[in-house]
Amino acid sequence: MGKKSKIGTCVYCGETRELTREHVVPRCLFAGNKPNNPVIVPVCFNCNNKKSQSDDYLRDYLVLDRTSRQSPTAIVIQNTTFLRSARKNKSQLARDAKNNGKWISTIPQSESLFLAENLYEFPVDEKRLFTTLSMIVRGLYAYLFKTHLAIDSRFDIHRINDIHRSDMWNGFQSLGASGPYSVGLGVFHCLVAANEENIQETCWLLAFYRSIIFEAQTNSSLEIVATA
């Protein structure tokens, strides 16, 4: 007889459904050997498919960013997985770059991406990134706090300006944030602080390839204080 599927509560949508195992930090962010310390949570098949469709977009966003050049893993992925995807016209980010990109002579103050030294700028789908990052936060929360974020939780997510990322990370640690929690070697790290009176109210720093940091707040009653 086949193995029975587990029925339970999905970490992402909160519905009681047939569950599968979900890698919260996407496996596509790793080159070669996969991490020996993955963050895995139970999710329904619908949510698993939904997140998988956006994981590749997050990967391309990260490895094409000019600040990721310091990461050997990001460089390998850019030169292999991303290029194959782009050549087969499967990369949404590559299509956007081709159709909507432009050459610039200076670096603007924006959330745009740059390819290597060429200063080739193109817009990103912020809504798609928000969806993926909010699901990552839900998964991390369930894994670390052993409970689920409320389905109607509010999320505030933005990228930390590269100029301020070191100060932001060090300052958050000095204030007593938990972590860093890491997955893989130099691929993902995070810090988290929760309101002791309401653990649904949290603040996270999500670092990818030790170069790109997002701040994510859940159910916050405070204004975001980090520099965007």
XYZ file of C-alpha atoms in Angstrom:
228
model
C 0.000 0.000 0.000
C 1.129 3.531 -0.674
C 2.092 5.883 2.086
C -0.887 7.808 3.437
C -0.786 11.558 3.015
C -0.753 13.629 6.162
C -3.742 15.850 6.862
C -3.128 18.972 8.905
C -2.936 22.754 8.999
C -0.996 24.493 6.261
C 1.578 26.944 7.617
C 0.886 29.358 4.774
C -2.893 29.486 4.333
C -4.116 28.024 7.634
C -6.461 25.573 5.914
C -6.779 21.926 6.966
C -5.660 20.001 3.917
C -3.419 17.264 2.606
C 0.134 18.356 3.340
C 3.556 18.117 1.775
C 7.034 19.179 2.926
C 8.069 22.709 2.013
C 11.586 24.136 1.971
C 11.022 27.625 3.363
C 14.336 28.946 2.076
C 14.067 27.978 -1.609
C 16.337 25.178 -2.773
C 16.958 27.064 -6.013
C 19.096 29.561 -4.064
C 21.764 26.907 -3.568
C 24.299 25.742 -6.136
C 25.586 22.181 -6.119
C 25.149 20.541 -2.736
C 21.945 21.401 -0.927
C 22.131 22.627 2.692
C 22.272 20.033 5.450
C 20.145 22.251 7.697
C 17.041 23.129 5.643
C 13.995 24.764 7.204
C 11.074 22.465 6.362
C 7.434 23.032 7.308
C 4.115 21.336 6.406
C 2.091 23.137 3.737
C -0.737 22.263 1.391
C -0.022 21.403 -2.231
C -1.695 24.584 -3.501
C 0.544 26.834 -1.404
C 3.588 24.741 -2.245
C 2.919 25.251 -5.946
C 2.171 28.953 -5.485
C 5.452 29.606 -3.703
C 7.453 27.446 -6.108
C 6.282 29.609 -9.002
C 7.766 32.683 -7.328
C 10.907 31.105 -5.861
C 12.654 31.301 -9.230
C 11.784 34.988 -9.511
C 13.361 35.657 -6.113
C 16.432 33.669 -7.177
C 16.869 35.696 -10.360
C 16.305 38.966 -8.486
C 19.019 38.070 -5.994
C 21.697 36.689 -8.306
C 21.356 39.532 -10.824
C 21.775 42.211 -8.202
C 25.147 43.930 -8.447
C 25.810 43.454 -4.715
C 25.668 39.657 -5.065
C 28.939 39.580 -6.997
C 30.747 38.892 -3.724
C 28.905 35.569 -3.371
C 30.473 32.572 -5.171
C 27.130 30.764 -4.971
C 25.224 33.626 -6.587
C 27.803 33.871 -9.379
C 27.554 30.140 -10.124
C 23.751 30.310 -10.272
C 23.844 33.388 -12.492
C 26.185 31.686 -14.949
C 24.333 28.358 -15.013
C 20.746 28.071 -13.817
C 19.730 31.627 -14.641
C 21.324 31.624 -18.090
C 19.628 28.337 -18.998
C 16.297 29.708 -17.833
C 16.779 32.945 -19.753
C 17.805 31.183 -22.966
C 14.678 29.023 -22.792
C 12.576 32.157 -22.172
C 11.442 30.777 -18.811
C 12.778 33.618 -16.666
C 10.223 36.368 -16.101
C 12.964 38.666 -14.853
C 15.024 38.102 -17.996
C 12.001 38.895 -20.157
C 11.367 42.082 -18.189
C 15.006 43.089 -18.587
C 14.846 42.509 -22.332
C 11.548 44.319 -22.856
C 11.752 47.128 -20.297
C 15.420 47.624 -19.475
C 17.508 50.687 -20.237
C 21.112 51.799 -20.044
C 21.962 54.471 -17.495
C 25.096 56.467 -16.749
C 24.617 56.929 -13.004
C 23.176 54.859 -10.171
C 19.730 56.192 -9.174
C 18.304 55.957 -5.688
C 15.798 53.215 -6.403
C 15.008 49.543 -5.892
C 16.254 48.689 -9.371
C 18.674 46.001 -10.398
C 21.985 46.237 -12.184
C 23.792 43.626 -14.248
C 27.498 43.545 -13.359
C 29.237 46.845 -14.183
C 27.063 47.692 -17.160
C 24.469 49.691 -15.232
C 21.567 48.124 -17.062
C 18.422 48.990 -15.145
C 14.982 47.414 -15.239
C 11.910 47.341 -12.970
C 11.040 44.423 -10.720
C 7.710 42.907 -9.753
C 7.576 44.088 -6.144
C 4.225 42.383 -5.533
C 5.684 39.032 -6.505
C 8.697 39.538 -4.261
C 6.407 40.582 -1.401
C 4.355 37.401 -1.769
C 7.430 35.181 -1.685
C 9.093 36.982 1.220
C 5.907 37.022 3.300
C 5.576 33.254 2.811
C 9.200 32.809 3.865
C 8.478 34.789 7.034
C 5.413 32.636 7.757
C 7.496 29.507 7.338
C 10.342 30.770 9.511
C 7.880 31.860 12.175
C 6.238 28.428 12.311
C 9.617 26.712 12.416
C 11.137 28.882 15.148
C 8.109 29.719 17.294
C 6.306 26.373 16.909
C 3.026 28.106 16.129
C 1.432 29.847 13.157
C 1.074 33.497 12.276
C -2.558 34.525 12.069
C -3.918 34.336 8.535
C -4.948 38.003 8.640
C -1.483 39.116 9.770
C -0.184 42.384 8.352
C 3.200 42.444 6.651
C 5.509 45.393 6.033
C 8.482 44.382 3.914
C 11.163 46.492 2.294
C 14.772 46.225 1.272
C 17.433 47.854 3.409
C 19.558 50.382 1.562
C 22.938 48.798 0.837
C 24.705 51.699 2.529
C 22.975 50.967 5.847
C 22.802 47.171 5.849
C 25.828 46.541 8.127
C 24.743 49.143 10.669
C 21.189 47.814 10.583
C 22.286 44.209 11.121
C 24.741 45.039 13.915
C 22.282 47.382 15.595
C 19.515 44.798 15.532
C 21.825 42.244 17.124
C 22.889 44.681 19.835
C 19.239 45.225 20.747
C 18.867 41.542 21.592
C 17.418 40.026 18.442
C 17.522 36.232 18.291
C 19.861 34.578 15.836
C 21.427 34.640 13.413
C 19.731 31.551 12.069
C 21.460 30.275 8.954
C 20.638 27.932 6.100
C 23.527 26.847 3.932
C 26.959 28.416 3.742
C 26.673 32.118 3.009
C 23.253 31.806 1.385
C 20.689 32.791 4.008
C 20.784 34.298 7.502
C 18.079 35.910 9.587
C 17.538 37.738 12.855
C 14.197 38.063 14.610
C 12.712 39.958 17.533
C 9.217 39.407 18.913
C 7.039 41.427 21.251
C 6.897 39.416 24.487
C 3.342 40.585 25.095
C 2.228 39.659 21.585
C 4.473 37.172 19.788
C 2.484 37.724 16.591
C 4.233 41.098 16.422
C 7.692 40.455 15.036
C 10.530 42.112 13.186
C 12.895 40.195 10.930
C 16.062 40.866 8.995
C 16.402 38.448 6.088
C 19.870 38.354 4.532
C 20.579 36.624 1.222
C 24.108 35.906 -0.002
C 25.423 38.179 2.785
C 24.668 41.152 0.580
C 20.920 41.787 0.240
C 18.857 42.406 3.367
C 15.116 42.820 3.731
C 13.320 44.022 6.832
C 9.971 42.361 7.464
C 7.546 43.310 10.209
C 4.398 41.413 11.131
C 1.415 42.980 12.866
C 3.504 45.955 13.872
C 1.977 48.855 15.761
C 5.137 50.899 15.185
C 6.426 52.785 12.204
C 9.247 51.152 10.280
C 12.421 52.839 11.450
C 14.954 51.346 9.038
C 16.175 53.383 6.127
C 14.632 52.083 2.910
